[in-house]
PDB file of C-alpha atoms in Angstrom:
ATOM      1  CA  ILE L   7     -44.234 119.887   8.670  1.00 54.00           C
ATOM      2  CA  ALA L   8     -47.354 118.824   6.839  1.00 71.00           C
ATOM      3  CA  GLY L   9     -50.702 118.395   8.520  1.00 92.00           C
ATOM      4  CA  ILE L  10     -51.012 118.212  12.259  1.00 96.00           C
ATOM      5  CA  THR L  11     -48.360 117.180  14.774  1.00 97.00           C
ATOM      6  CA  GLN L  12     -48.478 116.345  18.461  1.00 98.00           C
ATOM      7  CA  ALA L  13     -45.811 116.089  21.137  1.00 98.00           C
ATOM      8  CA  PRO L  14     -44.825 114.117  23.049  1.00 98.00           C
ATOM      9  CA  THR L  15     -45.716 110.772  21.468  1.00 97.00           C
ATOM     10  CA  SER L  16     -46.041 109.225  24.889  1.00 97.00           C
ATOM     11  CA  GLN L  17     -45.463 110.248  28.485  1.00 97.00           C
ATOM     12  CA  ILE L  18     -45.535 108.678  31.919  1.00 97.00           C
ATOM     13  CA  LEU L  19     -46.405 111.232  34.557  1.00 96.00           C
ATOM     14  CA  ALA L  20     -46.617 111.186  38.334  1.00 97.00           C
ATOM     15  CA  ALA L  21     -49.943 112.196  39.801  1.00 98.00           C
ATOM     16  CA  GLY L  22     -50.036 115.835  40.826  1.00 97.00           C
ATOM     17  CA  ARG L  23     -47.588 116.963  38.158  1.00 97.00           C
ATOM     18  CA  ARG L  24     -48.374 119.589  35.551  1.00 97.00           C
ATOM     19  CA  MET L  25     -48.214 118.581  31.900  1.00 97.00           C
ATOM     20  CA  THR L  26     -48.737 120.336  28.587  1.00 98.00           C
ATOM     21  CA  LEU L  27     -49.524 118.412  25.440  1.00 98.00           C
ATOM     22  CA  ARG L  28     -48.556 120.268  22.289  1.00 98.00           C
ATOM     23  CA  CYS L  29     -50.448 120.431  19.013  1.00 98.00           C
ATOM     24  CA  THR L  30     -49.456 122.295  15.871  1.00 98.00           C
ATOM     25  CA  GLN L  31     -51.107 122.419  12.454  1.00 96.00           C
ATOM     26  CA  ASP L  32     -49.875 124.014   9.256  1.00 94.00           C
ATOM     27  CA  MET L  33     -53.116 123.896   7.281  1.00 92.00           C
ATOM     28  CA  ARG L  34     -54.311 127.331   8.422  1.00 92.00           C
ATOM     29  CA  HIS L  35     -57.459 125.730   9.798  1.00 93.00           C
ATOM     30  CA  ASN L  36     -59.638 127.939  11.942  1.00 92.00           C
ATOM     31  CA  ALA L  37     -60.977 125.261  14.268  1.00 93.00           C
ATOM     32  CA  MET L  38     -58.999 122.979  16.551  1.00 95.00           C
ATOM     33  CA  TYR L  39     -60.083 120.300  19.013  1.00 96.00           C
ATOM     34  CA  TRP L  40     -58.752 118.103  21.794  1.00 98.00           C
ATOM     35  CA  TYR L  41     -60.206 114.633  22.351  1.00 98.00           C
ATOM     36  CA  ARG L  42     -59.421 111.834  24.709  1.00 98.00           C
ATOM     37  CA  GLN L  43     -59.919 108.239  23.627  1.00 97.00           C
ATOM     38  CA  ASP L  44     -60.718 105.556  26.148  1.00 94.00           C
ATOM     39  CA  LEU L  45     -61.662 101.953  25.436  1.00 87.00           C
ATOM     40  CA  GLY L  46     -65.389 101.547  24.949  1.00 84.00           C
ATOM     41  CA  LEU L  47     -66.048 105.281  25.093  1.00 86.00           C
ATOM     42  CA  GLY L  48     -64.836 106.411  21.714  1.00 90.00           C
ATOM     43  CA  LEU L  49     -63.570 109.953  21.334  1.00 95.00           C
ATOM     44  CA  ARG L  50     -64.762 112.549  23.813  1.00 95.00           C
ATOM     45  CA  LEU L  51     -64.283 116.255  23.228  1.00 95.00           C
ATOM     46  CA  ILE L  52     -62.304 118.034  25.949  1.00 97.00           C
ATOM     47  CA  HIS L  53     -61.963 121.583  24.618  1.00 97.00           C
ATOM     48  CA  TYR L  54     -62.232 123.255  21.269  1.00 95.00           C
ATOM     49  CA  SER L  55     -61.415 126.521  19.551  1.00 95.00           C
ATOM     50  CA  ASN L  56     -63.369 127.849  16.580  1.00 91.00           C
ATOM     51  CA  THR L  57     -60.780 130.517  15.820  1.00 92.00           C
ATOM     52  CA  ALA L  58     -57.611 131.990  17.252  1.00 95.00           C
ATOM     53  CA  GLY L  59     -58.294 133.827  20.491  1.00 95.00           C
ATOM     54  CA  THR L  60     -61.412 131.852  21.421  1.00 95.00           C
ATOM     55  CA  THR L  61     -61.897 128.552  23.242  1.00 96.00           C
ATOM     56  CA  GLY L  62     -64.817 126.530  24.493  1.00 95.00           C
ATOM     57  CA  LYS L  63     -65.561 123.575  26.753  1.00 95.00           C
ATOM     58  CA  GLY L  64     -66.419 120.208  25.354  1.00 94.00           C
ATOM     59  CA  GLU L  65     -67.960 117.141  26.937  1.00 92.00           C
ATOM     60  CA  VAL L  66     -65.210 116.419  29.513  1.00 96.00           C
ATOM     61  CA  PRO L  67     -63.326 119.672  30.274  1.00 97.00           C
ATOM     62  CA  ASP L  68     -62.677 119.271  34.014  1.00 97.00           C
ATOM     63  CA  GLY L  69     -58.971 119.137  34.905  1.00 97.00           C
ATOM     64  CA  TYR L  70     -57.883 120.499  31.532  1.00 98.00           C
ATOM     65  CA  SER L  71     -57.228 123.934  30.109  1.00 98.00           C
ATOM     66  CA  VAL L  72     -56.353 125.213  26.645  1.00 98.00           C
ATOM     67  CA  SER L  73     -55.199 128.384  24.956  1.00 97.00           C
ATOM     68  CA  ARG L  74     -55.230 129.553  21.343  1.00 97.00           C
ATOM     69  CA  ALA L  75     -52.811 132.401  20.977  1.00 97.00           C
ATOM     70  CA  ASN L  76     -52.435 131.893  17.230  1.00 97.00           C
ATOM     71  CA  THR L  77     -53.927 129.852  14.390  1.00 96.00           C
ATOM     72  CA  ASP L  78     -51.331 127.086  14.396  1.00 97.00           C
ATOM     73  CA  ASP L  79     -50.952 126.056  18.038  1.00 98.00           C
ATOM     74  CA  PHE L  80     -53.433 124.622  20.506  1.00 98.00           C
ATOM     75  CA  PRO L  81     -51.756 123.306  23.680  1.00 98.00           C
ATOM     76  CA  LEU L  82     -53.647 121.267  26.262  1.00 98.00           C
ATOM     77  CA  THR L  83     -52.577 121.594  29.912  1.00 98.00           C
ATOM     78  CA  LEU L  84     -53.251 119.274  32.808  1.00 98.00           C
ATOM     79  CA  ALA L  85     -52.680 121.461  35.853  1.00 96.00           C
ATOM     80  CA  SER L  86     -52.425 118.599  38.348  1.00 97.00           C
ATOM     81  CA  ALA L  87     -52.626 115.193  36.700  1.00 97.00           C
ATOM     82  CA  VAL L  88     -54.735 112.392  38.191  1.00 98.00           C
ATOM     83  CA  PRO L  89     -54.746 108.681  37.246  1.00 97.00           C
ATOM     84  CA  SER L  90     -58.188 109.007  35.588  1.00 97.00           C
ATOM     85  CA  GLN L  91     -56.534 111.226  32.989  1.00 98.00           C
ATOM     86  CA  THR L  92     -54.604 108.244  31.689  1.00 98.00           C
ATOM     87  CA  SER L  93     -55.710 108.093  28.072  1.00 98.00           C
ATOM     88  CA  VAL L  94     -54.751 108.642  24.472  1.00 98.00           C
ATOM     89  CA  TYR L  95     -55.140 112.283  23.505  1.00 98.00           C
ATOM     90  CA  PHE L  96     -55.838 113.377  19.954  1.00 98.00           C
ATOM     91  CA  CYS L  97     -55.683 116.875  18.595  1.00 98.00           C
ATOM     92  CA  ALA L  98     -57.680 117.662  15.471  1.00 97.00           C
ATOM     93  CA  SER L  99     -58.331 120.598  13.192  1.00 96.00           C
ATOM     94  CA  SER L 100     -60.886 121.542  10.590  1.00 93.00           C
ATOM     95  CA  GLY L 101     -61.603 124.356   8.192  1.00 88.00           C
ATOM     96  CA  GLY L 102     -64.205 125.621  10.636  1.00 64.00           C
ATOM     97  CA  SER L 103     -67.437 125.477   8.657  1.00 65.00           C
ATOM     98  CA  SER L 104     -70.102 123.033   9.694  1.00 62.00           C
ATOM     99  CA  TYR L 105     -69.415 120.614   6.890  1.00 67.00           C
ATOM    100  CA  ASN L 106     -65.643 120.192   7.086  1.00 81.00           C
ATOM    101  CA  GLU L 107     -63.913 116.993   7.989  1.00 91.00           C
ATOM    102  CA  GLN L 108     -61.571 116.895  10.942  1.00 94.00           C
ATOM    103  CA  PHE L 109     -57.909 116.021  10.513  1.00 95.00           C
ATOM    104  CA  PHE L 110     -56.353 114.215  13.441  1.00 97.00           C
ATOM    105  CA  GLY L 111     -52.833 114.242  14.777  1.00 98.00           C
ATOM    106  CA  PRO L 112     -50.988 111.010  15.623  1.00 97.00           C
ATOM    107  CA  GLY L 113     -51.963 111.174  19.302  1.00 98.00           C
ATOM    108  CA  THR L 114     -50.213 111.304  22.672  1.00 98.00           C
ATOM    109  CA  ARG L 115     -50.399 108.314  24.976  1.00 97.00           C
ATOM    110  CA  LEU L 116     -50.406 109.607  28.548  1.00 98.00           C
ATOM    111  CA  THR L 117     -50.091 107.458  31.657  1.00 98.00           C
ATOM    112  CA  VAL L 118     -50.604 109.037  35.059  1.00 98.00           C
ATOM    113  CA  LEU L 119     -49.347 106.960  37.978  1.00 96.00           C
TER     114      LEU L 119
ATOM    115  CA  GLY A  13     -73.279 111.283  28.427  1.00 49.00           C
ATOM    116  CA  GLN A  14     -72.733 110.050  24.922  1.00 52.00           C
ATOM    117  CA  GLN A  15     -75.472 111.322  22.626  1.00 85.00           C
ATOM    118  CA  VAL A  16     -74.518 109.154  19.689  1.00 93.00           C
ATOM    119  CA  MET A  17     -74.865 105.431  20.214  1.00 94.00           C
ATOM    120  CA  GLN A  18     -73.107 102.960  17.964  1.00 96.00           C
ATOM    121  CA  ILE A  19     -73.555  99.201  17.702  1.00 96.00           C
ATOM    122  CA  PRO A  20     -72.124  96.654  17.721  1.00 96.00           C
ATOM    123  CA  GLN A  21     -69.019  97.439  19.751  1.00 95.00           C
ATOM    124  CA  TYR A  22     -67.170  94.511  18.201  1.00 96.00           C
ATOM    125  CA  GLN A  23     -67.642  92.733  14.901  1.00 96.00           C
ATOM    126  CA  HIS A  24     -65.747  89.546  14.042  1.00 96.00           C
ATOM    127  CA  VAL A  25     -66.152  88.832  10.359  1.00 97.00           C
ATOM    128  CA  GLN A  26     -65.094  86.009   8.090  1.00 96.00           C
ATOM    129  CA  GLU A  27     -63.195  87.324   5.101  1.00 97.00           C
ATOM    130  CA  GLY A  28     -65.602  87.750   2.218  1.00 97.00           C
ATOM    131  CA  GLU A  29     -68.679  88.272   4.392  1.00 97.00           C
ATOM    132  CA  ASP A  30     -70.700  91.456   4.763  1.00 97.00           C
ATOM    133  CA  PHE A  31     -71.415  93.424   7.924  1.00 95.00           C
ATOM    134  CA  THR A  32     -73.169  96.571   9.058  1.00 97.00           C
ATOM    135  CA  THR A  33     -72.540  99.010  11.890  1.00 97.00           C
ATOM    136  CA  TYR A  34     -75.311 101.281  13.124  1.00 98.00           C
ATOM    137  CA  CYS A  35     -75.338 104.710  14.643  1.00 97.00           C
ATOM    138  CA  ASN A  36     -78.225 106.422  16.470  1.00 97.00           C
ATOM    139  CA  SER A  37     -78.540 109.924  17.838  1.00 95.00           C
ATOM    140  CA  SER A  38     -80.937 111.178  20.473  1.00 91.00           C
ATOM    141  CA  THR A  39     -81.235 114.470  18.593  1.00 92.00           C
ATOM    142  CA  THR A  40     -81.533 115.525  14.975  1.00 94.00           C
ATOM    143  CA  LEU A  41     -78.162 115.992  13.313  1.00 94.00           C
ATOM    144  CA  SER A  42     -77.129 118.547  10.735  1.00 92.00           C
ATOM    145  CA  ASN A  43     -74.689 116.052   9.283  1.00 93.00           C
ATOM    146  CA  ILE A  44     -72.949 112.818  10.160  1.00 95.00           C
ATOM    147  CA  GLN A  45     -69.376 111.835   9.442  1.00 96.00           C
ATOM    148  CA  TRP A  46     -67.638 108.465   9.460  1.00 98.00           C
ATOM    149  CA  TYR A  47     -64.038 107.864  10.425  1.00 98.00           C
ATOM    150  CA  LYS A  48     -61.774 104.820  10.374  1.00 98.00           C
ATOM    151  CA  GLN A  49     -58.970 104.201  12.836  1.00 98.00           C
ATOM    152  CA  ARG A  50     -56.458 101.474  12.087  1.00 97.00           C
ATOM    153  CA  PRO A  51     -54.886  99.692  15.067  1.00 94.00           C
ATOM    154  CA  GLY A  52     -52.326 102.013  16.641  1.00 94.00           C
ATOM    155  CA  GLY A  53     -53.314 104.866  14.353  1.00 96.00           C
ATOM    156  CA  HIS A  54     -55.430 107.958  14.416  1.00 97.00           C
ATOM    157  CA  PRO A  55     -58.971 108.507  13.076  1.00 97.00           C
ATOM    158  CA  VAL A  56     -59.144 109.241   9.368  1.00 97.00           C
ATOM    159  CA  PHE A  57     -62.152 110.817   7.707  1.00 96.00           C
ATOM    160  CA  LEU A  58     -64.114 108.573   5.351  1.00 97.00           C
ATOM    161  CA  ILE A  59     -67.241 110.456   4.379  1.00 96.00           C
ATOM    162  CA  GLN A  60     -69.876 113.003   5.341  1.00 95.00           C
ATOM    163  CA  LEU A  61     -73.631 112.723   4.877  1.00 96.00           C
ATOM    164  CA  VAL A  62     -75.761 115.845   4.971  1.00 94.00           C
ATOM    165  CA  LYS A  63     -79.124 115.231   3.339  1.00 96.00           C
ATOM    166  CA  SER A  64     -82.050 113.293   4.753  1.00 97.00           C
ATOM    167  CA  GLY A  65     -82.075 109.767   3.276  1.00 97.00           C
ATOM    168  CA  GLU A  66     -78.701 110.249   1.617  1.00 97.00           C
ATOM    169  CA  VAL A  67     -76.795 107.187   0.419  1.00 98.00           C
ATOM    170  CA  LYS A  68     -73.164 107.287  -0.612  1.00 98.00           C
ATOM    171  CA  LYS A  69     -70.851 104.537  -1.773  1.00 97.00           C
ATOM    172  CA  GLN A  70     -67.095 104.158  -1.648  1.00 96.00           C
ATOM    173  CA  LYS A  71     -66.152 100.936  -3.409  1.00 96.00           C
ATOM    174  CA  ARG A  72     -67.334  98.208  -1.002  1.00 97.00           C
ATOM    175  CA  LEU A  73     -68.572 100.672   1.646  1.00 98.00           C
ATOM    176  CA  THR A  74     -72.144 101.991   1.620  1.00 98.00           C
ATOM    177  CA  PHE A  75     -73.148 104.811   3.951  1.00 98.00           C
ATOM    178  CA  GLN A  76     -76.726 105.820   4.699  1.00 98.00           C
ATOM    179  CA  PHE A  77     -78.281 108.743   6.574  1.00 98.00           C
ATOM    180  CA  GLY A  78     -81.772 108.217   7.933  1.00 97.00           C
ATOM    181  CA  GLU A  79     -84.818 110.152   6.826  1.00 96.00           C
ATOM    182  CA  ALA A  80     -85.127 111.782  10.243  1.00 96.00           C
ATOM    183  CA  LYS A  81     -81.388 112.581  10.300  1.00 96.00           C
ATOM    184  CA  LYS A  82     -81.019 110.732  13.596  1.00 96.00           C
ATOM    185  CA  ASN A  83     -79.454 107.502  12.436  1.00 97.00           C
ATOM    186  CA  SER A  84     -76.868 106.241  10.038  1.00 98.00           C
ATOM    187  CA  SER A  85     -75.295 103.004   8.938  1.00 98.00           C
ATOM    188  CA  LEU A  86     -72.142 101.738   7.297  1.00 98.00           C
ATOM    189  CA  HIS A  87     -72.356  98.507   5.329  1.00 98.00           C
ATOM    190  CA  ILE A  88     -69.220  96.764   4.092  1.00 97.00           C
ATOM    191  CA  THR A  89     -69.520  94.020   1.506  1.00 97.00           C
ATOM    192  CA  ALA A  90     -67.002  91.246   0.883  1.00 97.00           C
ATOM    193  CA  THR A  91     -64.870  92.139   3.891  1.00 97.00           C
ATOM    194  CA  GLN A  92     -61.117  92.117   3.348  1.00 96.00           C
ATOM    195  CA  THR A  93     -58.230  92.104   5.810  1.00 96.00           C
ATOM    196  CA  THR A  94     -57.627  95.749   4.907  1.00 96.00           C
ATOM    197  CA  ASP A  95     -60.975  96.568   6.529  1.00 97.00           C
ATOM    198  CA  VAL A  96     -59.590  95.807   9.992  1.00 97.00           C
ATOM    199  CA  GLY A  97     -59.900  98.739  12.378  1.00 97.00           C
ATOM    200  CA  THR A  98     -62.407 100.757  14.351  1.00 97.00           C
ATOM    201  CA  TYR A  99     -65.147 102.647  12.558  1.00 98.00           C
ATOM    202  CA  PHE A 100     -66.612 105.702  14.241  1.00 97.00           C
ATOM    203  CA  CYS A 101     -69.662 107.690  13.378  1.00 97.00           C
ATOM    204  CA  ALA A 102     -69.711 111.313  14.501  1.00 96.00           C
ATOM    205  CA  GLY A 103     -72.757 113.533  14.534  1.00 94.00           C
ATOM    206  CA  GLU A 104     -72.750 117.295  14.245  1.00 90.00           C
ATOM    207  CA  ARG A 105     -75.673 119.331  15.545  1.00 79.00           C
ATOM    208  CA  GLY A 106     -74.882 122.622  13.876  1.00 75.00           C
ATOM    209  CA  ASP A 107     -72.405 123.877  16.468  1.00 76.00           C
ATOM    210  CA  TYR A 108     -69.196 122.839  14.647  1.00 77.00           C
ATOM    211  CA  LYS A 109     -68.560 120.117  17.242  1.00 87.00           C
ATOM    212  CA  LEU A 110     -68.720 116.388  16.657  1.00 91.00           C
ATOM    213  CA  SER A 111     -70.182 113.852  19.035  1.00 93.00           C
ATOM    214  CA  PHE A 112     -68.523 110.508  18.384  1.00 94.00           C
ATOM    215  CA  GLY A 113     -70.030 107.099  18.839  1.00 94.00           C
ATOM    216  CA  ALA A 114     -68.049 104.530  20.814  1.00 94.00           C
ATOM    217  CA  GLY A 115     -66.963 102.831  17.592  1.00 95.00           C
ATOM    218  CA  THR A 116     -67.220  99.372  16.079  1.00 97.00           C
ATOM    219  CA  THR A 117     -63.968  97.424  16.166  1.00 96.00           C
ATOM    220  CA  VAL A 118     -63.727  95.025  13.247  1.00 97.00           C
ATOM    221  CA  THR A 119     -61.531  91.953  13.112  1.00 97.00           C
ATOM    222  CA  VAL A 120     -61.336  89.703  10.079  1.00 96.00           C
ATOM    223  CA  ARG A 121     -60.771  85.936   9.970  1.00 93.00           C
ATOM    224  CA  ALA A 122     -58.887  84.909   6.892  1.00 88.00           C
TER     225      ALA A 122
END
């Protein structure tokens, strides 16, 4: 693989179900991020990780959790999905310094019914 | 709430015309980045501005960072159909996290 990948591409989920969105990068980037994109609201940061073993809360963390067991993987878990979590989710990574661009994955379109 | 405001939300442009999208932050930024997202795609980095008053050009795109490092603009001249998409500004306040504007979605009339 080259760059950053996400799985699944899309998913329809019943409310109350647990779901994990996967994100893997092969660029050895220290920092990784999860965003959700909703019409008219742009990209909002859910959680981030500056380096393996550490995570932090972003702007809209409620209902989501993350882990960073190694450099490459940064899964996002919805413990009990609700319809308001219907969105497009993007994972991104960067070299970790303040002035590095972020590289985005192709996104996961999630619908919670 | 969103700390980086971006206007306009939509821009309908005649091919060949110019347009500008503006970005304003409520706080001083350490740097500002611009991204472009094509329809159905993911955001792709365009440029980063770091210095107060900085101006950078990429072909028909001109990016500016305000003197107070609180605002920025993207000006596109002679719009082409390849310019279609959503342009996001994203401000960084020195904590390695970006705060994205809501984006300007550009459509082009041929």
